[in-house]
Each structure stands twice: as structure tokens, then as C-alpha cells.
PDB file of N, CA and C in Angstrom:
ATOM      1  N   MET A   1       8.752  -9.734  12.654  1.00 74.00           N
ATOM      2  CA  MET A   1       7.382  -9.861  12.642  1.00 74.00           C
ATOM      3  C   MET A   1       7.029 -10.423  11.433  1.00 74.00           C
ATOM      4  N   LYS A   2       6.027 -11.493  11.338  1.00 95.00           N
ATOM      5  CA  LYS A   2       5.489 -12.214  10.242  1.00 95.00           C
ATOM      6  C   LYS A   2       4.725 -11.086   9.387  1.00 95.00           C
ATOM      7  N   THR A   3       4.913 -11.210   8.092  1.00 98.00           N
ATOM      8  CA  THR A   3       3.574 -10.671   7.281  1.00 98.00           C
ATOM      9  C   THR A   3       2.647 -11.569   6.721  1.00 98.00           C
ATOM     10  N   THR A   4       1.451 -10.930   7.081  1.00 98.00           N
ATOM     11  CA  THR A   4       0.174 -11.995   6.592  1.00 98.00           C
ATOM     12  C   THR A   4      -0.254 -11.517   5.443  1.00 98.00           C
ATOM     13  N   ILE A   5      -0.694 -12.202   4.459  1.00 98.00           N
ATOM     14  CA  ILE A   5      -1.484 -11.782   3.378  1.00 98.00           C
ATOM     15  C   ILE A   5      -3.033 -11.514   3.745  1.00 98.00           C
ATOM     16  N   ILE A   6      -3.476 -10.307   3.396  1.00 99.00           N
ATOM     17  CA  ILE A   6      -4.703  -9.830   3.563  1.00 99.00           C
ATOM     18  C   ILE A   6      -5.540  -9.538   2.436  1.00 99.00           C
ATOM     19  N   PRO A   7      -6.623 -10.385   2.472  1.00 98.00           N
ATOM     20  CA  PRO A   7      -7.695  -9.754   1.003  1.00 98.00           C
ATOM     21  C   PRO A   7      -8.013  -8.211   1.424  1.00 98.00           C
ATOM     22  N   LYS A   8      -8.186  -7.391   0.305  1.00 98.00           N
ATOM     23  CA  LYS A   8      -8.399  -5.646   0.330  1.00 98.00           C
ATOM     24  C   LYS A   8      -9.643  -5.662   1.279  1.00 98.00           C
ATOM     25  N   GLU A   9     -10.572  -6.585   1.130  1.00 97.00           N
ATOM     26  CA  GLU A   9     -11.902  -6.208   1.644  1.00 97.00           C
ATOM     27  C   GLU A   9     -11.985  -6.410   3.001  1.00 97.00           C
ATOM     28  N   GLU A  10     -10.599  -6.915   3.792  1.00 98.00           N
ATOM     29  CA  GLU A  10     -10.641  -6.974   5.218  1.00 98.00           C
ATOM     30  C   GLU A  10     -10.045  -5.804   5.883  1.00 98.00           C
ATOM     31  N   ILE A  11      -9.139  -4.914   5.103  1.00 99.00           N
ATOM     32  CA  ILE A  11      -8.583  -4.074   5.419  1.00 99.00           C
ATOM     33  C   ILE A  11      -9.193  -2.888   6.255  1.00 99.00           C
ATOM     34  N   ASN A  12     -10.282  -2.688   6.016  1.00 97.00           N
ATOM     35  CA  ASN A  12     -11.217  -1.718   6.595  1.00 97.00           C
ATOM     36  C   ASN A  12     -11.455  -2.191   8.256  1.00 97.00           C
ATOM     37  N   GLN A  13     -11.192  -3.488   8.668  1.00 98.00           N
ATOM     38  CA  GLN A  13     -11.178  -3.955   9.908  1.00 98.00           C
ATOM     39  C   GLN A  13      -9.961  -3.596  10.828  1.00 98.00           C
ATOM     40  N   LEU A  14      -8.957  -3.113  10.075  1.00 99.00           N
ATOM     41  CA  LEU A  14      -7.643  -3.006  10.858  1.00 99.00           C
ATOM     42  C   LEU A  14      -7.660  -1.666  11.451  1.00 99.00           C
ATOM     43  N   HIS A  15      -6.575  -1.335  12.199  1.00 99.00           N
ATOM     44  CA  HIS A  15      -6.722  -0.130  12.979  1.00 99.00           C
ATOM     45  C   HIS A  15      -5.115   0.448  12.834  1.00 99.00           C
ATOM     46  N   PHE A  16      -5.162   1.641  12.157  1.00 98.00           N
ATOM     47  CA  PHE A  16      -3.712   2.272  11.650  1.00 98.00           C
ATOM     48  C   PHE A  16      -3.282   3.487  12.859  1.00 98.00           C
ATOM     49  N   SER A  17      -2.006   3.110  13.040  1.00 97.00           N
ATOM     50  CA  SER A  17      -1.218   4.221  13.836  1.00 97.00           C
ATOM     51  C   SER A  17      -0.789   5.519  13.076  1.00 97.00           C
ATOM     52  N   ASN A  18      -0.778   6.721  13.835  1.00 96.00           N
ATOM     53  CA  ASN A  18      -0.279   7.646  13.193  1.00 96.00           C
ATOM     54  C   ASN A  18       1.263   7.954  12.906  1.00 96.00           C
ATOM     55  N   LYS A  19       1.791   6.831  13.288  1.00 97.00           N
ATOM     56  CA  LYS A  19       3.194   6.926  13.245  1.00 97.00           C
ATOM     57  C   LYS A  19       3.649   6.633  11.972  1.00 97.00           C
ATOM     58  N   GLU A  20       4.897   7.220  11.301  1.00 99.00           N
ATOM     59  CA  GLU A  20       5.389   6.961  10.254  1.00 99.00           C
ATOM     60  C   GLU A  20       6.252   5.832  10.299  1.00 99.00           C
ATOM     61  N   VAL A  21       6.065   4.890   9.310  1.00 98.00           N
ATOM     62  CA  VAL A  21       7.112   3.771   9.380  1.00 98.00           C
ATOM     63  C   VAL A  21       8.245   3.715   8.562  1.00 98.00           C
ATOM     64  N   LEU A  22       8.535   4.680   7.789  1.00 99.00           N
ATOM     65  CA  LEU A  22       9.789   5.032   6.999  1.00 99.00           C
ATOM     66  C   LEU A  22      10.432   6.209   7.757  1.00 99.00           C
ATOM     67  N   GLU A  23      11.914   6.043   7.936  1.00 97.00           N
ATOM     68  CA  GLU A  23      12.582   6.966   8.654  1.00 97.00           C
ATOM     69  C   GLU A  23      13.169   8.104   7.719  1.00 97.00           C
ATOM     70  N   SER A  24      13.563   7.831   6.565  1.00 98.00           N
ATOM     71  CA  SER A  24      14.376   8.736   5.647  1.00 98.00           C
ATOM     72  C   SER A  24      13.299   9.322   4.627  1.00 98.00           C
ATOM     73  N   SER A  25      13.591  10.651   4.228  1.00 98.00           N
ATOM     74  CA  SER A  25      12.702  11.355   3.253  1.00 98.00           C
ATOM     75  C   SER A  25      12.947  10.699   1.951  1.00 98.00           C
ATOM     76  N   GLU A  26      14.243  10.114   1.787  1.00 98.00           N
ATOM     77  CA  GLU A  26      14.456   9.498   0.454  1.00 98.00           C
ATOM     78  C   GLU A  26      13.426   8.233   0.235  1.00 98.00           C
ATOM     79  N   MET A  27      13.345   7.555   1.136  1.00 98.00           N
ATOM     80  CA  MET A  27      12.585   6.262   1.271  1.00 98.00           C
ATOM     81  C   MET A  27      11.114   6.646   1.013  1.00 98.00           C
ATOM     82  N   LYS A  28      10.911   7.902   1.715  1.00 98.00           N
ATOM     83  CA  LYS A  28       9.283   8.087   1.604  1.00 98.00           C
ATOM     84  C   LYS A  28       9.121   8.767   0.192  1.00 98.00           C
ATOM     85  N   THR A  29      10.001   9.470  -0.501  1.00 98.00           N
ATOM     86  CA  THR A  29       9.928   9.771  -1.818  1.00 98.00           C
ATOM     87  C   THR A  29       9.814   8.441  -2.763  1.00 98.00           C
ATOM     88  N   ILE A  30      10.432   7.479  -2.716  1.00 98.00           N
ATOM     89  CA  ILE A  30      10.611   6.420  -3.535  1.00 98.00           C
ATOM     90  C   ILE A  30       9.251   5.497  -3.358  1.00 98.00           C
ATOM     91  N   ARG A  31       8.774   5.519  -1.990  1.00 98.00           N
ATOM     92  CA  ARG A  31       7.528   4.970  -1.856  1.00 98.00           C
ATOM     93  C   ARG A  31       6.490   5.610  -2.624  1.00 98.00           C
ATOM     94  N   PHE A  32       6.309   6.972  -2.290  1.00 98.00           N
ATOM     95  CA  PHE A  32       5.290   7.728  -2.953  1.00 98.00           C
ATOM     96  C   PHE A  32       5.216   7.568  -4.683  1.00 98.00           C
ATOM     97  N   ASN A  33       6.515   7.653  -5.106  1.00 98.00           N
ATOM     98  CA  ASN A  33       6.700   7.283  -6.673  1.00 98.00           C
ATOM     99  C   ASN A  33       6.305   5.988  -7.135  1.00 98.00           C
ATOM    100  N   GLN A  34       6.587   5.055  -6.368  1.00 98.00           N
ATOM    101  CA  GLN A  34       6.229   3.559  -6.623  1.00 98.00           C
ATOM    102  C   GLN A  34       4.732   3.658  -6.628  1.00 98.00           C
ATOM    103  N   LEU A  35       3.981   4.292  -5.706  1.00 98.00           N
ATOM    104  CA  LEU A  35       2.463   4.137  -5.363  1.00 98.00           C
ATOM    105  C   LEU A  35       2.107   4.831  -6.718  1.00 98.00           C
ATOM    106  N   LYS A  36       2.539   6.009  -7.123  1.00 98.00           N
ATOM    107  CA  LYS A  36       1.985   6.634  -8.343  1.00 98.00           C
ATOM    108  C   LYS A  36       2.330   5.824  -9.729  1.00 98.00           C
ATOM    109  N   GLN A  37       3.310   5.014  -9.737  1.00 98.00           N
ATOM    110  CA  GLN A  37       3.534   4.235 -10.795  1.00 98.00           C
ATOM    111  C   GLN A  37       2.414   3.023 -10.738  1.00 98.00           C
ATOM    112  N   GLY A  38       2.313   2.575  -9.544  1.00 97.00           N
ATOM    113  CA  GLY A  38       1.094   1.410  -9.170  1.00 97.00           C
ATOM    114  C   GLY A  38      -0.118   2.120  -9.852  1.00 97.00           C
ATOM    115  N   GLU A  39      -0.549   3.736  -9.302  1.00 98.00           N
ATOM    116  CA  GLU A  39      -1.661   4.042  -9.857  1.00 98.00           C
ATOM    117  C   GLU A  39      -1.912   4.151 -11.304  1.00 98.00           C
ATOM    118  N   ALA A  40      -0.865   4.546 -12.033  1.00 97.00           N
ATOM    119  CA  ALA A  40      -0.848   4.435 -13.401  1.00 97.00           C
ATOM    120  C   ALA A  40      -0.894   3.062 -14.307  1.00 97.00           C
ATOM    121  N   LEU A  41      -0.305   2.048 -13.659  1.00 96.00           N
ATOM    122  CA  LEU A  41      -0.563   0.769 -14.026  1.00 96.00           C
ATOM    123  C   LEU A  41      -1.834   0.096 -14.012  1.00 96.00           C
ATOM    124  N   GLY A  42      -2.391   0.520 -12.628  1.00 95.00           N
ATOM    125  CA  GLY A  42      -3.757   0.134 -12.180  1.00 95.00           C
ATOM    126  C   GLY A  42      -4.812   0.630 -13.042  1.00 95.00           C
ATOM    127  N   ASN A  43      -4.490   1.898 -13.428  1.00 94.00           N
ATOM    128  CA  ASN A  43      -5.696   2.832 -14.157  1.00 94.00           C
ATOM    129  C   ASN A  43      -5.705   2.190 -15.677  1.00 94.00           C
ATOM    130  N   THR A  44      -4.521   2.189 -16.114  1.00 95.00           N
ATOM    131  CA  THR A  44      -4.053   1.911 -17.844  1.00 95.00           C
ATOM    132  C   THR A  44      -4.390   0.508 -17.894  1.00 95.00           C
ATOM    133  N   TYR A  45      -3.872  -0.555 -17.099  1.00 95.00           N
ATOM    134  CA  TYR A  45      -3.782  -2.000 -17.405  1.00 95.00           C
ATOM    135  C   TYR A  45      -4.383  -2.810 -16.416  1.00 95.00           C
ATOM    136  N   LYS A  46      -5.015  -2.224 -15.367  1.00 94.00           N
ATOM    137  CA  LYS A  46      -5.669  -3.157 -14.387  1.00 94.00           C
ATOM    138  C   LYS A  46      -4.567  -3.931 -13.580  1.00 94.00           C
ATOM    139  N   HIS A  47      -3.363  -3.531 -13.496  1.00 95.00           N
ATOM    140  CA  HIS A  47      -2.034  -4.294 -12.884  1.00 95.00           C
ATOM    141  C   HIS A  47      -2.268  -4.098 -11.544  1.00 95.00           C
ATOM    142  N   LYS A  48      -1.993  -5.196 -10.747  1.00 96.00           N
ATOM    143  CA  LYS A  48      -2.113  -5.223  -9.402  1.00 96.00           C
ATOM    144  C   LYS A  48      -0.544  -5.137  -8.995  1.00 96.00           C
ATOM    145  N   VAL A  49      -0.476  -4.370  -7.686  1.00 98.00           N
ATOM    146  CA  VAL A  49       0.992  -4.386  -7.063  1.00 98.00           C
ATOM    147  C   VAL A  49       0.656  -5.069  -5.430  1.00 98.00           C
ATOM    148  N   LYS A  50       2.001  -5.370  -5.035  1.00 98.00           N
ATOM    149  CA  LYS A  50       1.998  -5.836  -3.716  1.00 98.00           C
ATOM    150  C   LYS A  50       2.269  -4.629  -2.765  1.00 98.00           C
ATOM    151  N   ILE A  51       1.601  -4.392  -1.753  1.00 99.00           N
ATOM    152  CA  ILE A  51       1.704  -3.139  -0.572  1.00 99.00           C
ATOM    153  C   ILE A  51       1.880  -4.141   0.435  1.00 99.00           C
ATOM    154  N   PHE A  52       3.112  -3.719   1.258  1.00 99.00           N
ATOM    155  CA  PHE A  52       3.533  -4.029   2.338  1.00 99.00           C
ATOM    156  C   PHE A  52       3.049  -3.062   3.458  1.00 99.00           C
ATOM    157  N   PHE A  53       2.326  -3.467   4.502  1.00 99.00           N
ATOM    158  CA  PHE A  53       2.173  -2.115   5.377  1.00 99.00           C
ATOM    159  C   PHE A  53       1.757  -2.719   6.849  1.00 99.00           C
ATOM    160  N   GLN A  54       1.782  -1.808   7.908  1.00 99.00           N
ATOM    161  CA  GLN A  54       1.606  -2.059   9.269  1.00 99.00           C
ATOM    162  C   GLN A  54       0.519  -1.488   9.544  1.00 99.00           C
ATOM    163  N   SER A  55      -0.352  -2.314  10.742  1.00 98.00           N
ATOM    164  CA  SER A  55      -1.392  -1.781  11.326  1.00 98.00           C
ATOM    165  C   SER A  55      -0.918  -2.102  12.867  1.00 98.00           C
ATOM    166  N   ILE A  56      -1.871  -1.698  13.743  1.00 98.00           N
ATOM    167  CA  ILE A  56      -1.810  -2.045  15.038  1.00 98.00           C
ATOM    168  C   ILE A  56      -1.658  -3.358  15.361  1.00 98.00           C
ATOM    169  N   GLU A  57      -2.699  -4.156  14.789  1.00 98.00           N
ATOM    170  CA  GLU A  57      -2.612  -5.679  14.518  1.00 98.00           C
ATOM    171  C   GLU A  57      -1.547  -6.478  14.267  1.00 98.00           C
ATOM    172  N   GLY A  58      -0.700  -5.633  13.413  1.00 98.00           N
ATOM    173  CA  GLY A  58       0.608  -6.476  12.754  1.00 98.00           C
ATOM    174  C   GLY A  58       1.079  -6.020  11.692  1.00 98.00           C
ATOM    175  N   SER A  59       1.644  -6.972  10.540  1.00 98.00           N
ATOM    176  CA  SER A  59       2.279  -6.565   9.452  1.00 98.00           C
ATOM    177  C   SER A  59       1.639  -7.228   8.399  1.00 98.00           C
ATOM    178  N   TRP A  60       1.346  -6.675   7.145  1.00 99.00           N
ATOM    179  CA  TRP A  60       0.231  -7.261   6.343  1.00 99.00           C
ATOM    180  C   TRP A  60       0.819  -7.150   4.983  1.00 99.00           C
ATOM    181  N   MET A  61       0.330  -7.801   4.016  1.00 99.00           N
ATOM    182  CA  MET A  61       0.576  -7.593   2.390  1.00 99.00           C
ATOM    183  C   MET A  61      -0.717  -7.647   1.655  1.00 99.00           C
ATOM    184  N   VAL A  62      -0.975  -6.902   0.675  1.00 99.00           N
ATOM    185  CA  VAL A  62      -2.162  -7.005   0.039  1.00 99.00           C
ATOM    186  C   VAL A  62      -1.835  -6.996  -1.331  1.00 99.00           C
ATOM    187  N   TYR A  63      -2.375  -7.707  -2.204  1.00 98.00           N
ATOM    188  CA  TYR A  63      -2.164  -7.850  -3.665  1.00 98.00           C
ATOM    189  C   TYR A  63      -3.390  -7.316  -4.452  1.00 98.00           C
ATOM    190  N   ALA A  64      -3.275  -6.034  -4.916  1.00 97.00           N
ATOM    191  CA  ALA A  64      -4.435  -5.379  -5.164  1.00 97.00           C
ATOM    192  C   ALA A  64      -4.267  -4.192  -6.403  1.00 97.00           C
ATOM    193  N   THR A  65      -5.141  -3.556  -7.015  1.00 97.00           N
ATOM    194  CA  THR A  65      -4.922  -2.526  -7.945  1.00 97.00           C
ATOM    195  C   THR A  65      -5.183  -1.424  -7.269  1.00 97.00           C
ATOM    196  N   VAL A  66      -4.135  -0.342  -7.452  1.00 98.00           N
ATOM    197  CA  VAL A  66      -4.114   0.854  -6.762  1.00 98.00           C
ATOM    198  C   VAL A  66      -4.864   1.665  -7.892  1.00 98.00           C
ATOM    199  N   TRP A  67      -5.818   2.535  -7.464  1.00 97.00           N
ATOM    200  CA  TRP A  67      -6.804   3.397  -8.251  1.00 97.00           C
ATOM    201  C   TRP A  67      -6.300   4.856  -8.114  1.00 97.00           C
ATOM    202  N   LEU A  68      -5.921   5.054  -6.960  1.00 98.00           N
ATOM    203  CA  LEU A  68      -5.535   6.673  -6.451  1.00 98.00           C
ATOM    204  C   LEU A  68      -4.404   6.593  -5.451  1.00 98.00           C
ATOM    205  N   ALA A  69      -3.227   7.418  -5.636  1.00 98.00           N
ATOM    206  CA  ALA A  69      -2.180   7.617  -4.622  1.00 98.00           C
ATOM    207  C   ALA A  69      -2.424   9.034  -4.382  1.00 98.00           C
ATOM    208  N   THR A  70      -2.546   9.512  -3.234  1.00 98.00           N
ATOM    209  CA  THR A  70      -2.547  11.008  -2.768  1.00 98.00           C
ATOM    210  C   THR A  70      -1.274  11.005  -1.825  1.00 98.00           C
ATOM    211  N   GLU A  71      -1.112  12.228  -1.188  1.00 96.00           N
ATOM    212  CA  GLU A  71      -0.151  12.738  -0.294  1.00 96.00           C
ATOM    213  C   GLU A  71      -0.480  11.748   0.962  1.00 96.00           C
ATOM    214  N   THR A  72      -1.505  11.371   1.456  1.00 98.00           N
ATOM    215  CA  THR A  72      -2.022  10.988   2.563  1.00 98.00           C
ATOM    216  C   THR A  72      -2.582   9.499   2.519  1.00 98.00           C
ATOM    217  N   HIS A  73      -3.241   8.850   1.371  1.00 98.00           N
ATOM    218  CA  HIS A  73      -3.862   7.743   1.343  1.00 98.00           C
ATOM    219  C   HIS A  73      -3.553   7.302   0.134  1.00 98.00           C
ATOM    220  N   VAL A  74      -3.741   6.011  -0.104  1.00 98.00           N
ATOM    221  CA  VAL A  74      -3.767   5.142  -1.206  1.00 98.00           C
ATOM    222  C   VAL A  74      -5.137   4.433  -1.233  1.00 98.00           C
ATOM    223  N   GLN A  75      -5.887   4.638  -2.224  1.00 98.00           N
ATOM    224  CA  GLN A  75      -7.240   3.952  -2.464  1.00 98.00           C
ATOM    225  C   GLN A  75      -7.095   2.837  -3.697  1.00 98.00           C
ATOM    226  N   LEU A  76      -7.530   1.573  -3.088  1.00 97.00           N
ATOM    227  CA  LEU A  76      -7.281   0.332  -3.815  1.00 97.00           C
ATOM    228  C   LEU A  76      -8.786   0.178  -4.428  1.00 97.00           C
ATOM    229  N   LYS A  77      -8.887  -0.488  -5.381  1.00 90.00           N
ATOM    230  CA  LYS A  77     -10.162  -1.051  -6.212  1.00 90.00           C
ATOM    231  C   LYS A  77     -11.203  -1.395  -4.952  1.00 90.00           C
ATOM    232  N   GLY A  78     -12.326  -0.707  -5.195  1.00 92.00           N
ATOM    233  CA  GLY A  78     -13.233  -1.209  -4.154  1.00 92.00           C
ATOM    234  C   GLY A  78     -13.517  -0.072  -3.211  1.00 92.00           C
ATOM    235  N   GLY A  79     -12.719   1.044  -3.558  1.00 95.00           N
ATOM    236  CA  GLY A  79     -12.683   2.077  -2.411  1.00 95.00           C
ATOM    237  C   GLY A  79     -12.077   1.980  -1.186  1.00 95.00           C
ATOM    238  N   ILE A  80     -11.203   1.017  -0.900  1.00 98.00           N
ATOM    239  CA  ILE A  80     -10.543   0.647   0.410  1.00 98.00           C
ATOM    240  C   ILE A  80      -9.361   1.749   0.318  1.00 98.00           C
ATOM    241  N   LEU A  81      -9.235   2.069   1.664  1.00 98.00           N
ATOM    242  CA  LEU A  81      -8.119   3.286   1.876  1.00 98.00           C
ATOM    243  C   LEU A  81      -7.064   2.578   2.823  1.00 98.00           C
ATOM    244  N   ILE A  82      -5.705   2.844   2.410  1.00 99.00           N
ATOM    245  CA  ILE A  82      -4.560   2.476   3.394  1.00 99.00           C
ATOM    246  C   ILE A  82      -3.725   3.939   3.528  1.00 99.00           C
ATOM    247  N   PRO A  83      -3.525   4.394   4.613  1.00 99.00           N
ATOM    248  CA  PRO A  83      -2.525   5.613   5.085  1.00 99.00           C
ATOM    249  C   PRO A  83      -1.295   5.335   4.419  1.00 99.00           C
ATOM    250  N   ILE A  84      -0.961   6.203   3.657  1.00 99.00           N
ATOM    251  CA  ILE A  84       0.508   6.029   3.304  1.00 99.00           C
ATOM    252  C   ILE A  84       1.395   5.820   4.237  1.00 99.00           C
ATOM    253  N   LYS A  85       1.472   6.490   5.437  1.00 99.00           N
ATOM    254  CA  LYS A  85       2.645   6.453   6.239  1.00 99.00           C
ATOM    255  C   LYS A  85       2.742   5.166   6.937  1.00 99.00           C
ATOM    256  N   VAL A  86       1.809   4.118   6.698  1.00 99.00           N
ATOM    257  CA  VAL A  86       1.867   2.895   7.341  1.00 99.00           C
ATOM    258  C   VAL A  86       2.485   1.770   6.362  1.00 99.00           C
ATOM    259  N   ILE A  87       2.902   2.360   5.097  1.00 99.00           N
ATOM    260  CA  ILE A  87       3.269   1.552   3.842  1.00 99.00           C
ATOM    261  C   ILE A  87       4.711   1.202   3.900  1.00 99.00           C
ATOM    262  N   GLU A  88       5.379   0.195   4.046  1.00 98.00           N
ATOM    263  CA  GLU A  88       6.711   0.088   4.083  1.00 98.00           C
ATOM    264  C   GLU A  88       7.414  -0.301   2.709  1.00 98.00           C
ATOM    265  N   GLU A  89       6.618  -1.075   1.989  1.00 97.00           N
ATOM    266  CA  GLU A  89       7.178  -1.253   0.567  1.00 97.00           C
ATOM    267  C   GLU A  89       6.228  -1.406  -0.422  1.00 97.00           C
ATOM    268  N   VAL A  90       6.371  -1.178  -1.638  1.00 98.00           N
ATOM    269  CA  VAL A  90       5.387  -1.442  -2.847  1.00 98.00           C
ATOM    270  C   VAL A  90       6.410  -2.235  -3.933  1.00 98.00           C
ATOM    271  N   ALA A  91       5.697  -3.272  -4.175  1.00 97.00           N
ATOM    272  CA  ALA A  91       6.318  -4.135  -5.286  1.00 97.00           C
ATOM    273  C   ALA A  91       5.461  -4.101  -6.412  1.00 97.00           C
ATOM    274  N   LEU A  92       6.043  -3.570  -7.527  1.00 96.00           N
ATOM    275  CA  LEU A  92       5.337  -2.974  -8.657  1.00 96.00           C
ATOM    276  C   LEU A  92       5.193  -4.416  -9.758  1.00 96.00           C
ATOM    277  N   PHE A  93       6.466  -5.099 -10.008  1.00 88.00           N
ATOM    278  CA  PHE A  93       6.678  -6.323 -10.825  1.00 88.00           C
ATOM    279  C   PHE A  93       7.339  -7.324  -9.867  1.00 88.00           C
ATOM    280  N   GLY A  94       7.248  -8.631 -10.465  1.00 70.00           N
ATOM    281  CA  GLY A  94       7.825  -9.794  -9.744  1.00 70.00           C
ATOM    282  C   GLY A  94       7.179 -10.938  -9.991  1.00 70.00           C
ATOM    283  N   ASN A  95       7.507 -11.751  -9.452  1.00 61.00           N
ATOM    284  CA  ASN A  95       6.808 -13.169  -9.330  1.00 61.00           C
ATOM    285  C   ASN A  95       5.347 -13.106  -8.525  1.00 61.00           C
ATOM    286  N   PHE A  96       4.396 -12.882  -9.058  1.00 54.00           N
ATOM    287  CA  PHE A  96       3.059 -12.700  -8.340  1.00 54.00           C
ATOM    288  C   PHE A  96       2.365 -13.917  -8.473  1.00 54.00           C
TER     289      PHE A  96
END
């Protein structure tokens, strides 16, 4: 499936499944730890991360600042929410 880049402001138009996209508990732990690192980088340095996630409409990537990561959701700058269970991958650093 092709991943489409989406502006964070358009995420609220997407519909999310209740299905978890990661199978192993190890991958879920890694994802959560990366999101918490992204939160620290975002709040301290305004550092943006790439978040790859699924919606009913398709596969997406957003490049944004993580303000808060909880057990159930990630809040991006501007109050945009993404359910944790639809996030496949988080890229903290790299060629952005």
C-alpha cells in the first residue's frame, strides 16, 4: 500500500479503525517509547518526527511535533489526535 504524506491539519478528516496495527507486544513497547522520546524532543526543542499510520482511507505519514503521548493517543501541535494503535512506525531522526 502506498503511503501518502498528509498535513497534520487534515488528519481530523480521517476515520480510524479500532484494530491494532502491530502484532507483537515488543513492537508496541518500542512504538510507545519512541513516541515518548518524540514528546520530549517536541516539548524541549520543537523537534518534529515522522509518524507512519493507517486509517480506513489508507496509509499515511505526517511530519509534526508531538506534544503529548498517552497510552491511547498522540497529540500533535494544534491539538490533532492520532490513536496509538493505528501508528505503525515513528522516525525520530533522519533525512527529513
